[in-house]
């Protein structure tokens, strides 16, 4: 791979060129504090090294061995990952930095509790670039970090990703007026929620939802924030009553302990984006 320097509205970025396809990894698009909305990044103080591994949100594999799980075998075999509480990074794989190619912005699945920007097949997929499409795979906050208190922080992260792509994708050869969002499984449900929210009106041209789980009413119908508060009160109690100051593993284990008390359908509905009155 050959290093290349790109000029973006945020500043300079170091990427890699392999056989005419450019890879930019671990690009931060927003920052935030715990349980706060994201703030879109508009400037890097120095050249951003986008040749490094992307960072994903804390999840089960951050604290436990998950190599025996279906999800690991299906999407993560042979890969290594880095985790943080509010990572919000994305990967960009583009055929060129010239012209205006259509843009595909992908949100991974993982039941809103797991998933990674770089997981297979999208994290390193070159098939879109070979067909003249800019592929962006964006991360977002998960589990308790993405939905605490019935606040849809993960959807806010995804909206911030769309906004960042609109502002910067021209530097990667993408057309900001031709953005398609696509999600798989929980990512598909996020796409549905974003379409229902109206927050992306005028920002995207198409949307793709992959997997039935994203649109089946029995699973995907959101509850109100008020209805979810009993659930989150249990999480508060399990974490010692001070979730804003607890360590990430303490928080995750408290959330998981409460989640395990519910059957799959009810637990899934309570631990997905809710009708929050904001998004």
XYZ file of N, CA and C in Angstrom:
837
model
N 0.834 -1.200 0.000
C 0.000 0.000 0.000
C 0.871 1.253 0.000
N 0.449 2.262 -0.739
C 1.208 3.494 -0.877
C 0.523 4.608 -0.073
N 1.231 5.262 0.846
C 0.623 6.365 1.599
C 0.274 7.539 0.686
N -0.869 8.167 0.947
C -1.287 9.363 0.212
C -1.818 10.378 1.221
N -1.676 11.647 0.909
C -2.195 12.722 1.748
C -3.366 13.379 1.022
N -4.497 13.456 1.686
C -5.681 14.090 1.120
C -5.974 15.385 1.862
N -6.522 16.358 1.158
C -6.950 17.624 1.747
C -8.466 17.590 1.929
N -8.919 17.704 3.176
C -10.347 17.683 3.495
C -10.741 18.994 4.176
N -12.030 19.301 4.225
C -12.457 20.472 4.983
C -11.996 20.430 6.435
N -11.842 19.227 7.004
C -11.366 19.090 8.382
C -9.859 19.260 8.495
N -9.149 19.183 7.380
C -7.689 19.268 7.394
C -7.067 18.167 6.562
N -5.776 17.944 6.741
C -5.073 16.918 5.977
C -5.309 15.544 6.584
N -5.294 14.528 5.717
C -5.544 13.155 6.142
C -4.598 12.224 5.393
N -3.968 11.331 6.127
C -3.087 10.326 5.541
C -3.860 9.035 5.338
N -3.936 8.557 4.094
C -4.640 7.327 3.757
C -3.678 6.394 3.024
N -4.199 5.287 2.537
C -3.384 4.314 1.802
C -4.031 4.005 0.465
N -3.193 3.888 -0.565
C -3.654 3.563 -1.912
C -3.144 2.175 -2.281
N -4.067 1.272 -2.588
C -3.694 -0.067 -3.025
C -4.375 -0.357 -4.354
N -3.577 -0.434 -5.391
C -4.080 -0.745 -6.734
C -5.187 0.205 -7.163
N -5.020 1.480 -6.840
C -5.975 2.482 -7.281
C -7.181 2.660 -6.382
N -7.259 1.896 -5.304
C -8.352 2.035 -4.339
C -7.776 2.629 -3.060
N -8.401 3.674 -2.560
C -7.902 4.391 -1.389
C -8.664 3.958 -0.140
N -7.902 3.657 0.920
C -8.461 3.239 2.197
C -8.152 4.303 3.249
N -9.186 4.791 3.917
C -9.016 5.667 5.079
C -9.743 5.000 6.235
N -9.029 4.696 7.314
C -9.604 3.920 8.416
C -9.558 4.714 9.714
N -10.560 4.470 10.539
C -10.579 5.088 11.857
C -10.721 6.589 11.844
N -11.465 7.115 10.875
C -11.640 8.563 10.747
C -12.690 9.038 11.754
N -12.351 9.887 12.708
C -13.344 10.367 13.677
C -14.277 11.391 13.042
N -15.581 11.216 13.269
C -16.543 12.158 12.686
C -17.277 12.978 13.736
N -17.177 12.592 15.013
C -17.853 13.343 16.073
C -17.193 13.027 17.409
N -17.461 13.859 18.394
C -16.986 13.642 19.763
C -18.148 13.882 20.716
N -18.022 13.350 21.931
C -19.074 13.550 22.918
C -18.591 13.143 24.293
N -19.392 13.463 25.300
C -19.200 12.967 26.652
C -20.241 11.880 26.910
N -20.109 11.166 28.027
C -21.049 10.091 28.342
C -22.484 10.610 28.411
N -23.368 9.915 27.719
C -24.804 10.199 27.715
C -25.116 11.624 27.238
N -24.341 12.096 26.261
C -24.579 13.413 25.676
C -24.679 13.275 24.154
N -25.406 14.196 23.497
C -25.448 14.163 22.029
C -24.052 14.365 21.443
N -23.832 13.895 20.221
C -22.520 14.073 19.590
C -22.342 15.475 19.035
N -21.098 15.885 18.919
C -20.746 17.131 18.237
C -19.889 16.781 17.029
N -20.359 17.139 15.867
C -19.650 16.808 14.625
C -18.273 17.458 14.605
N -17.277 16.702 14.174
C -15.916 17.234 14.053
C -15.799 18.060 12.782
N -15.258 19.246 12.916
C -15.086 20.136 11.759
C -13.631 20.463 11.464
N -12.718 20.058 12.383
C -11.306 20.408 12.168
C -10.404 19.442 12.922
N -9.306 19.026 12.263
C -8.245 18.272 12.920
C -7.066 19.208 13.150
N -6.482 19.229 14.331
C -5.382 20.153 14.610
C -4.107 19.847 13.834
N -3.970 18.597 13.354
C -2.800 18.199 12.583
C -3.221 17.113 11.604
N -2.287 16.668 10.764
C -2.619 15.639 9.786
C -3.143 14.390 10.483
N -4.333 13.949 10.097
C -4.952 12.774 10.707
C -4.378 11.513 10.077
N -3.903 10.598 10.900
C -3.405 9.321 10.414
C -4.585 8.359 10.274
N -5.069 8.190 9.047
C -6.206 7.306 8.782
C -5.728 5.969 8.218
N -4.555 5.522 8.689
C -4.038 4.206 8.307
C -4.107 3.241 9.487
N -4.701 3.700 10.577
C -4.750 2.908 11.795
C -6.096 2.186 11.930
N -6.137 1.251 12.880
C -7.360 0.501 13.126
C -8.457 1.411 13.664
N -9.675 1.212 13.172
C -10.812 1.965 13.687
C -11.117 1.534 15.118
N -11.904 2.361 15.833
C -12.261 2.083 17.221
C -13.775 1.888 17.303
N -14.190 0.873 18.068
C -15.602 0.548 18.206
C -16.061 0.724 19.648
N -17.380 0.719 19.843
C -17.950 0.939 21.177
C -17.800 -0.299 22.054
N -17.620 -0.073 23.352
C -17.564 -1.178 24.305
C -18.765 -2.108 24.120
N -18.505 -3.403 24.225
C -19.519 -4.431 24.062
C -19.001 -5.715 24.703
N -19.739 -6.807 24.550
C -19.360 -8.043 25.243
C -17.918 -8.461 24.946
N -17.520 -8.401 23.690
C -16.169 -8.844 23.329
C -15.083 -7.913 23.873
N -15.477 -6.761 24.436
C -14.513 -5.895 25.110
C -14.078 -6.503 26.438
N -14.959 -7.335 27.028
C -14.726 -7.819 28.386
C -14.699 -9.345 28.498
N -15.181 -10.048 27.474
C -15.271 -11.498 27.527
C -14.833 -12.114 26.203
N -14.480 -13.383 26.236
C -14.147 -14.126 25.019
C -15.446 -14.464 24.288
N -15.569 -14.025 23.044
C -16.783 -14.284 22.269
C -16.497 -15.115 21.027
N -15.356 -15.773 20.995
C -14.955 -16.512 19.791
C -15.864 -17.706 19.491
N -16.706 -18.110 20.474
C -17.620 -19.223 20.239
C -18.991 -18.760 19.763
N -19.185 -17.450 19.607
C -20.506 -16.927 19.267
C -20.736 -16.925 17.767
N -22.009 -16.969 17.401
C -22.387 -16.886 15.987
C -21.864 -15.600 15.361
N -22.027 -14.509 16.081
C -21.658 -13.212 15.517
C -20.171 -13.153 15.188
N -19.348 -13.692 16.091
C -17.905 -13.703 15.846
C -17.587 -14.545 14.620
N -18.162 -15.734 14.545
C -17.855 -16.632 13.426
C -18.351 -16.077 12.095
N -19.464 -15.357 12.135
C -20.061 -14.835 10.903
C -19.356 -13.580 10.391
N -18.956 -12.679 11.301
C -18.492 -11.367 10.866
C -17.087 -10.984 11.320
N -16.471 -11.749 12.255
C -15.247 -11.257 12.889
C -14.079 -12.231 12.876
N -14.247 -13.373 12.243
C -13.233 -14.411 12.285
C -11.858 -13.870 11.886
N -10.867 -14.080 12.768
C -9.495 -13.703 12.444
C -9.191 -12.226 12.530
N -10.091 -11.419 13.085
C -9.877 -9.979 13.175
C -9.589 -9.544 14.609
N -8.959 -8.388 14.732
C -8.725 -7.780 16.033
C -9.441 -6.431 16.086
N -9.882 -6.049 17.291
C -10.664 -4.831 17.434
C -10.178 -3.995 18.608
N -10.432 -2.695 18.515
C -10.138 -1.773 19.608
C -11.449 -1.134 20.056
N -11.561 -0.873 21.369
C -12.827 -0.395 21.897
C -12.652 0.859 22.747
N -13.707 1.669 22.774
C -13.779 2.854 23.623
C -15.257 3.121 23.892
N -15.534 4.076 24.754
C -16.921 4.328 25.146
C -17.714 5.086 24.087
N -17.094 6.083 23.487
C -17.789 6.910 22.488
C -16.868 7.105 21.290
N -16.617 6.032 20.523
C -15.585 6.104 19.491
C -15.976 6.942 18.272
N -17.105 6.658 17.681
C -17.618 7.378 16.510
C -16.548 7.591 15.435
N -16.097 6.472 14.879
C -15.141 6.514 13.779
C -15.747 5.836 12.564
N -15.173 6.099 11.399
C -15.669 5.483 10.176
C -14.517 5.103 9.255
N -14.786 4.168 8.364
C -13.860 3.767 7.319
C -14.392 4.238 5.978
N -13.482 4.633 5.104
C -13.857 5.065 3.762
C -13.021 4.284 2.756
N -13.688 3.651 1.798
C -13.011 2.921 0.732
C -13.521 3.486 -0.580
N -12.631 4.123 -1.321
C -13.057 4.880 -2.489
C -12.208 4.548 -3.718
N -12.819 4.553 -4.896
C -12.059 4.247 -6.119
C -11.160 5.396 -6.559
N -11.391 6.579 -6.053
C -10.664 7.738 -6.556
C -10.999 8.935 -5.685
N -10.182 9.955 -5.769
C -10.516 11.213 -5.113
C -10.940 12.251 -6.140
N -11.166 11.818 -7.359
C -11.617 12.714 -8.426
C -13.010 12.306 -8.877
N -13.768 13.272 -9.386
C -15.119 12.987 -9.832
C -16.110 13.031 -8.692
N -17.334 12.638 -8.995
C -18.389 12.597 -7.989
C -19.071 11.239 -8.055
N -18.564 10.314 -7.254
C -19.096 8.966 -7.224
C -20.253 8.874 -6.225
N -21.237 7.994 -6.493
C -22.288 7.774 -5.490
C -21.687 7.247 -4.197
N -22.334 7.557 -3.094
C -21.825 7.208 -1.761
C -22.782 6.232 -1.088
N -22.226 5.160 -0.518
C -22.997 4.198 0.250
C -22.507 4.238 1.688
N -23.362 4.682 2.596
C -23.020 4.806 4.016
C -23.673 3.654 4.776
N -22.841 2.782 5.349
C -23.313 1.534 5.950
C -23.282 1.591 7.467
N -24.377 1.072 8.102
C -24.455 0.924 9.551
C -24.548 -0.564 9.881
N -23.602 -1.067 10.668
C -23.531 -2.487 10.972
C -24.678 -2.943 11.871
N -24.871 -4.254 11.940
C -25.845 -4.845 12.837
C -25.196 -5.270 14.148
N -25.933 -6.088 14.901
C -25.411 -6.557 16.181
C -26.377 -6.383 17.332
N -27.696 -6.345 17.033
C -28.734 -6.277 18.065
C -28.626 -5.043 18.954
N -28.029 -3.980 18.455
C -27.821 -2.726 19.189
C -26.866 -2.886 20.367
N -26.282 -4.067 20.525
C -25.387 -4.272 21.657
C -23.973 -4.619 21.237
N -23.755 -4.924 19.961
C -22.429 -5.290 19.478
C -22.291 -4.828 18.029
N -21.137 -5.110 17.434
C -20.891 -4.739 16.050
C -19.663 -3.868 15.915
N -19.113 -3.839 14.697
C -17.861 -3.132 14.478
C -17.795 -2.512 13.090
N -17.131 -1.379 13.013
C -16.955 -0.675 11.736
C -16.227 -1.555 10.730
N -15.192 -2.267 11.196
C -14.341 -3.017 10.279
C -14.700 -4.464 10.097
N -15.866 -4.897 10.619
C -16.208 -6.309 10.511
C -16.531 -6.697 9.075
N -16.461 -7.995 8.809
C -16.753 -8.518 7.476
C -18.250 -8.433 7.201
N -18.650 -8.210 5.933
C -17.771 -8.024 4.783
C -17.484 -6.564 4.444
N -18.028 -5.621 5.214
C -17.981 -4.229 4.768
C -16.745 -3.460 5.193
N -16.106 -3.889 6.280
C -14.994 -3.106 6.800
C -13.825 -2.962 5.861
N -13.620 -3.966 4.969
C -12.500 -3.900 4.033
C -12.931 -4.257 2.618
N -14.224 -4.156 2.348
C -14.766 -4.567 1.051
C -14.374 -3.594 -0.063
N -13.796 -4.118 -1.133
C -13.396 -3.276 -2.271
C -14.346 -3.413 -3.466
N -15.362 -4.267 -3.353
C -16.241 -4.521 -4.493
C -17.028 -3.281 -4.914
N -17.405 -2.445 -3.949
C -18.123 -1.220 -4.297
C -17.207 -0.252 -5.030
N -15.989 -0.087 -4.526
C -15.032 0.818 -5.163
C -14.741 0.386 -6.596
N -14.669 -0.919 -6.826
C -14.416 -1.421 -8.181
C -15.541 -1.043 -9.130
N -16.710 -0.754 -8.575
C -17.875 -0.386 -9.389
C -18.177 1.111 -9.322
N -17.189 1.875 -8.850
C -17.327 3.323 -8.869
C -18.166 3.894 -7.750
N -18.222 3.210 -6.597
C -19.015 3.654 -5.452
C -18.099 3.885 -4.261
N -18.298 4.977 -3.556
C -17.558 5.243 -2.321
C -18.288 4.570 -1.174
N -17.613 3.634 -0.501
C -18.206 2.939 0.639
C -17.717 3.560 1.939
N -18.661 3.939 2.790
C -18.349 4.448 4.125
C -19.018 3.524 5.135
N -18.251 3.008 6.096
C -18.796 2.186 7.170
C -18.625 2.958 8.469
N -19.747 3.312 9.106
C -19.693 4.211 10.262
C -20.072 3.493 11.554
N -19.344 3.786 12.617
C -19.656 3.249 13.938
C -20.586 4.164 14.708
N -21.105 3.644 15.789
C -22.018 4.414 16.635
C -22.029 3.786 18.010
N -22.498 4.529 19.003
C -22.555 4.001 20.365
C -23.579 2.870 20.468
N -23.284 1.907 21.350
C -24.096 0.709 21.471
C -24.572 0.501 22.903
N -25.477 -0.460 23.072
C -26.010 -0.893 24.361
C -26.288 0.302 25.292
N -25.858 0.232 26.535
C -26.175 1.300 27.488
C -25.576 2.635 27.065
N -24.440 2.602 26.387
C -23.779 3.849 25.989
C -24.546 4.562 24.865
N -25.312 3.800 24.092
C -26.038 4.391 22.979
C -27.494 4.677 23.233
N -28.044 4.175 24.379
C -29.482 4.314 24.576
C -29.882 4.609 26.008
N -28.935 4.931 26.864
C -29.246 5.100 28.290
C -30.373 6.113 28.513
N -31.284 5.750 29.410
C -32.350 6.660 29.801
C -33.383 6.916 28.725
N -33.443 6.020 27.723
C -34.402 6.222 26.650
C -34.037 7.361 25.719
N -32.756 7.677 25.638
C -32.258 8.705 24.714
C -31.540 8.015 23.553
N -31.889 8.377 22.349
C -31.369 7.688 21.167
C -30.016 8.243 20.712
N -29.021 8.095 21.579
C -27.703 8.626 21.241
C -27.137 7.950 19.996
N -27.419 6.661 19.808
C -26.875 5.961 18.641
C -27.451 6.522 17.338
N -28.725 6.881 17.336
C -29.292 7.498 16.133
C -28.717 8.893 15.912
N -28.475 9.620 17.000
C -27.830 10.932 16.881
C -26.443 10.784 16.276
N -25.714 9.722 16.678
C -24.388 9.467 16.112
C -24.485 9.223 14.613
N -25.480 8.459 14.198
C -25.633 8.152 12.780
C -26.006 9.395 11.973
N -26.831 10.249 12.545
C -27.157 11.512 11.875
C -25.901 12.372 11.744
N -25.063 12.376 12.794
C -23.798 13.115 12.733
C -22.891 12.549 11.656
N -22.920 11.220 11.479
C -22.112 10.590 10.432
C -22.573 11.040 9.054
N -23.879 11.096 8.851
C -24.412 11.579 7.569
C -23.966 13.020 7.323
N -24.073 13.859 8.352
C -23.689 15.262 8.207
C -22.199 15.397 7.887
N -21.359 14.596 8.560
C -19.917 14.658 8.306
C -19.614 14.215 6.889
N -20.263 13.152 6.436
C -20.055 12.668 5.074
C -20.471 13.730 4.066
N -21.594 14.369 4.305
C -22.035 15.432 3.389
C -20.988 16.530 3.271
N -20.351 16.874 4.380
C -19.395 17.972 4.407
C -18.036 17.604 3.820
N -17.663 16.325 3.874
C -16.282 15.945 3.587
C -16.079 14.956 2.444
N -17.131 14.315 1.981
C -16.939 13.190 1.059
C -16.437 13.617 -0.312
N -16.612 14.875 -0.680
C -16.074 15.356 -1.956
C -14.562 15.133 -2.026
N -13.889 15.264 -0.885
C -12.442 15.077 -0.842
C -12.041 13.641 -1.109
N -13.011 12.724 -1.025
C -12.758 11.310 -1.294
C -13.387 10.865 -2.619
N -13.773 11.834 -3.436
C -14.365 11.523 -4.732
C -15.840 11.208 -4.675
N -16.499 11.485 -3.546
C -17.911 11.174 -3.408
C -18.809 12.351 -3.719
N -20.049 12.050 -4.059
C -21.050 13.068 -4.376
C -21.963 13.274 -3.165
N -21.872 14.395 -2.479
C -22.717 14.631 -1.297
C -24.200 14.733 -1.620
N -24.521 14.873 -2.901
C -25.919 14.936 -3.303
C -26.457 13.565 -3.696
N -25.648 12.533 -3.519
C -26.068 11.176 -3.888
C -25.592 10.183 -2.816
N -26.210 10.272 -1.639
C -25.849 9.421 -0.505
C -26.972 8.414 -0.238
N -26.614 7.148 -0.228
C -27.533 6.079 0.158
C -27.110 5.555 1.521
N -28.047 5.449 2.460
C -27.726 4.801 3.729
C -28.212 3.353 3.670
N -27.429 2.462 4.269
C -27.762 1.039 4.255
C -27.434 0.440 5.613
N -28.313 -0.415 6.119
C -28.064 -1.078 7.391
C -28.430 -2.537 7.331
N -27.735 -3.337 8.143
C -27.995 -4.773 8.208
C -28.476 -5.119 9.615
N -29.589 -5.864 9.710
C -30.141 -6.300 10.990
C -30.481 -5.079 11.861
N -29.831 -4.918 13.035
C -30.105 -3.732 13.850
C -29.799 -2.462 13.067
N -28.814 -2.523 12.192
C -28.519 -1.374 11.336
C -29.672 -1.063 10.409
N -30.383 -2.108 9.944
C -31.563 -1.901 9.109
C -32.663 -1.208 9.899
N -32.815 -1.612 11.169
C -33.810 -0.975 12.022
C -33.460 0.491 12.253
N -32.162 0.778 12.385
C -31.731 2.171 12.521
C -32.102 2.973 11.282
N -31.899 2.386 10.107
C -32.263 3.072 8.863
C -33.754 3.375 8.864
N -34.579 2.381 9.265
C -36.018 2.601 9.333
C -36.352 3.731 10.304
N -35.707 3.722 11.474
C -35.957 4.767 12.466
C -35.563 6.145 11.934
N -34.428 6.201 11.247
C -33.963 7.482 10.699
C -34.923 8.004 9.635
N -35.454 7.099 8.811
C -36.421 7.527 7.804
C -37.689 8.054 8.473
N -38.124 7.373 9.543
C -39.328 7.818 10.250
C -39.115 9.144 10.976
N -37.873 9.408 11.378
C -37.598 10.610 12.162
C -37.716 11.893 11.342
N -37.442 11.791 10.053
C -37.438 12.993 9.212
C -36.173 13.819 9.331
N -35.214 13.376 10.162
C -33.992 14.150 10.391
C -33.048 14.144 9.189
N -33.255 13.210 8.256
C -32.369 13.127 7.091
C -33.030 13.661 5.821
N -34.159 14.335 5.986
C -34.848 14.883 4.818
C -33.933 15.861 4.082
N -33.761 15.639 2.796
C -32.901 16.488 1.981
C -31.430 16.148 2.074
N -31.080 15.147 2.878
C -29.665 14.794 3.058
C -29.285 13.501 2.348
N -30.239 12.572 2.179
C -29.945 11.308 1.520
C -30.889 11.119 0.334
N -30.482 10.252 -0.592
C -31.303 10.015 -1.777
C -31.982 8.653 -1.756
N -31.347 7.662 -1.104
C -31.893 6.312 -1.072
C -31.611 5.667 0.285
N -32.322 4.570 0.559
C -32.093 3.819 1.795
C -32.307 2.333 1.520
N -31.465 1.502 2.134
C -31.543 0.048 1.974
C -31.566 -0.589 3.356
N -32.560 -1.470 3.582
C -32.643 -2.196 4.846
C -32.446 -3.678 4.557
N -31.378 -4.271 5.093
C -31.058 -5.672 4.853
C -31.389 -6.501 6.088
N -32.195 -7.508 5.912
C -32.616 -8.502 6.905
C -33.994 -8.169 7.432
N -34.800 -9.221 7.572
C -36.181 -9.039 7.996
C -36.280 -8.475 9.398
N -35.273 -8.757 10.242
C -35.316 -8.285 11.624
C -35.460 -6.789 11.739
N -35.056 -6.080 10.689
C -35.115 -4.637 10.740
C -36.495 -4.050 10.557
N -37.459 -4.857 10.052
C -38.773 -4.288 9.751
C -39.942 -5.120 10.280
N -39.670 -6.249 10.947
C -40.761 -7.068 11.488
C -41.408 -6.341 12.667
N -42.698 -6.008 12.595
C -43.336 -5.208 13.657
C -43.196 -5.807 15.048
N -43.272 -7.150 15.177
C -43.200 -7.775 16.494
C -41.891 -7.437 17.193
N -40.840 -7.243 16.410
C -39.524 -6.937 16.967
C -39.221 -5.451 16.887
N -39.559 -4.846 15.749
C -39.052 -3.513 15.443
C -39.936 -2.363 15.907
N -41.144 -2.632 16.397
C -42.004 -1.534 16.836
C -41.441 -0.923 18.118
N -41.074 0.342 18.108
C -40.452 0.948 19.293
C -41.467 1.257 20.382
N -41.011 1.235 21.628
C -41.847 1.664 22.749
C -41.572 3.145 22.999
N -42.400 3.765 23.840
C -42.164 5.161 24.198
C -41.045 5.244 25.237
N -40.461 6.425 25.351
C -39.430 6.609 26.351
C -39.991 6.370 27.757
N -41.214 6.821 27.995
C -41.833 6.647 29.308
C -41.952 5.162 29.660
N -42.322 4.347 28.671
C -42.476 2.917 28.922
C -41.138 2.251 29.204
N -40.056 2.822 28.693
C -38.735 2.225 28.883
C -38.099 2.611 30.213
N -38.670 3.573 30.928
C -37.991 4.106 32.111
C -37.897 3.102 33.261
N -38.870 2.189 33.386
C -38.754 1.151 34.415
C -37.523 0.287 34.152
N -37.331 -0.021 32.895
C -36.155 -0.800 32.469
C -34.868 -0.068 32.842
N -34.798 1.217 32.521
C -33.569 1.969 32.792
C -33.380 2.229 34.284
N -34.470 2.284 35.044
C -34.340 2.398 36.499
C -33.697 1.148 37.083
N -34.014 -0.005 36.503
C -33.384 -1.248 36.932
C -31.889 -1.237 36.614
N -31.549 -0.692 35.456
C -30.136 -0.591 35.083
C -29.402 0.337 36.053
N -30.032 1.457 36.411
C -29.448 2.377 37.395
C -29.134 1.650 38.698
N -30.112 0.898 39.178
C -29.941 0.190 40.450
C -28.828 -0.849 40.348
N -28.776 -1.556 39.219
C -27.763 -2.598 39.037
C -26.355 -2.019 38.955
N -26.256 -0.777 38.511
C -24.938 -0.148 38.374
C -24.507 0.576 39.649
N -25.322 0.495 40.686
C -24.985 1.149 41.940
C -25.598 2.521 42.083
N -26.487 2.875 41.154
C -27.201 4.140 41.248
C -26.440 5.358 40.769
N -25.284 5.153 40.157
C -24.483 6.299 39.715
C -23.856 6.021 38.352
N -24.685 5.840 37.321
C -24.170 5.418 36.014
C -23.252 6.426 35.335
N -23.375 7.701 35.669
C -22.518 8.693 35.015
C -21.067 8.603 35.476
N -20.851 8.006 36.646
C -19.490 7.928 37.178
C -18.937 6.505 37.225
N -19.741 5.514 36.872
C -19.297 4.124 36.931
C -18.331 3.819 35.793
N -17.468 2.834 35.997
C -16.561 2.399 34.950
C -17.321 1.746 33.811
N -16.750 1.735 32.607
C -17.453 1.164 31.448
C -17.863 -0.290 31.629
N -16.996 -1.124 32.202
C -17.357 -2.532 32.376
C -18.465 -2.691 33.401
N -18.426 -1.894 34.472
C -19.497 -1.937 35.470
C -20.834 -1.586 34.823
N -20.828 -0.549 34.000
C -22.046 -0.132 33.316
C -22.555 -1.211 32.379
N -21.647 -1.752 31.560
C -22.066 -2.764 30.596
C -22.634 -3.984 31.300
N -21.983 -4.448 32.363
C -22.446 -5.640 33.077
C -23.778 -5.375 33.780
N -23.982 -4.182 34.277
C -25.268 -3.833 34.893
C -26.370 -3.885 33.849
N -26.106 -3.294 32.681
C -27.090 -3.313 31.591
C -27.386 -4.742 31.158
N -26.340 -5.552 30.995
C -26.516 -6.924 30.517
C -27.277 -7.764 31.539
N -27.038 -7.532 32.824
C -27.743 -8.279 33.869
C -29.240 -8.014 33.815
N -29.625 -6.759 33.602
C -31.050 -6.421 33.492
C -31.622 -6.992 32.206
N -30.879 -6.859 31.122
C -31.348 -7.351 29.826
C -31.636 -8.855 29.866
N -30.830 -9.609 30.600
C -30.974 -11.067 30.642
C -32.218 -11.509 31.405
N -32.858 -10.599 32.121
C -34.058 -10.944 32.881
C -35.313 -10.994 32.002
N -35.219 -10.454 30.798
C -36.378 -10.383 29.910
C -36.297 -11.473 28.838
N -37.475 -11.888 28.337
C -37.444 -12.789 27.191
C -36.953 -12.023 25.971
N -36.594 -12.750 24.907
C -35.903 -12.139 23.781
C -36.687 -10.983 23.166
N -37.972 -11.182 22.906
C -38.755 -10.161 22.207
C -38.906 -8.906 23.066
N -39.338 -9.070 24.328
C -39.541 -7.903 25.187
C -38.218 -7.200 25.471
N -37.170 -7.991 25.745
C -35.862 -7.392 26.004
C -35.339 -6.634 24.811
N -35.587 -7.173 23.627
C -35.113 -6.513 22.417
C -35.848 -5.197 22.191
N -37.140 -5.188 22.452
C -37.915 -3.964 22.240
C -37.526 -2.872 23.236
N -37.158 -3.274 24.450
C -36.782 -2.301 25.476
C -35.354 -1.794 25.297
N -34.538 -2.555 24.565
C -33.134 -2.160 24.410
C -32.815 -1.781 22.980
N -33.757 -1.129 22.325
C -33.561 -0.556 21.002
C -34.017 0.901 21.056
N -33.771 1.661 20.002
C -34.235 3.062 20.006
C -35.717 3.149 20.304
N -36.071 4.130 21.122
C -37.468 4.302 21.506
C -38.004 5.615 20.932
N -39.299 5.834 21.133
C -39.920 7.092 20.706
C -39.576 8.122 21.763
N -38.559 8.915 21.518
C -37.994 9.784 22.558
C -38.478 11.221 22.502
N -39.206 11.584 21.446
C -39.682 12.957 21.332
C -38.639 13.924 20.809
N -37.442 13.415 20.538
C -36.367 14.262 20.019
C -35.946 13.821 18.610
N -35.541 12.558 18.505
C -35.175 12.005 17.192
C -36.393 11.372 16.529
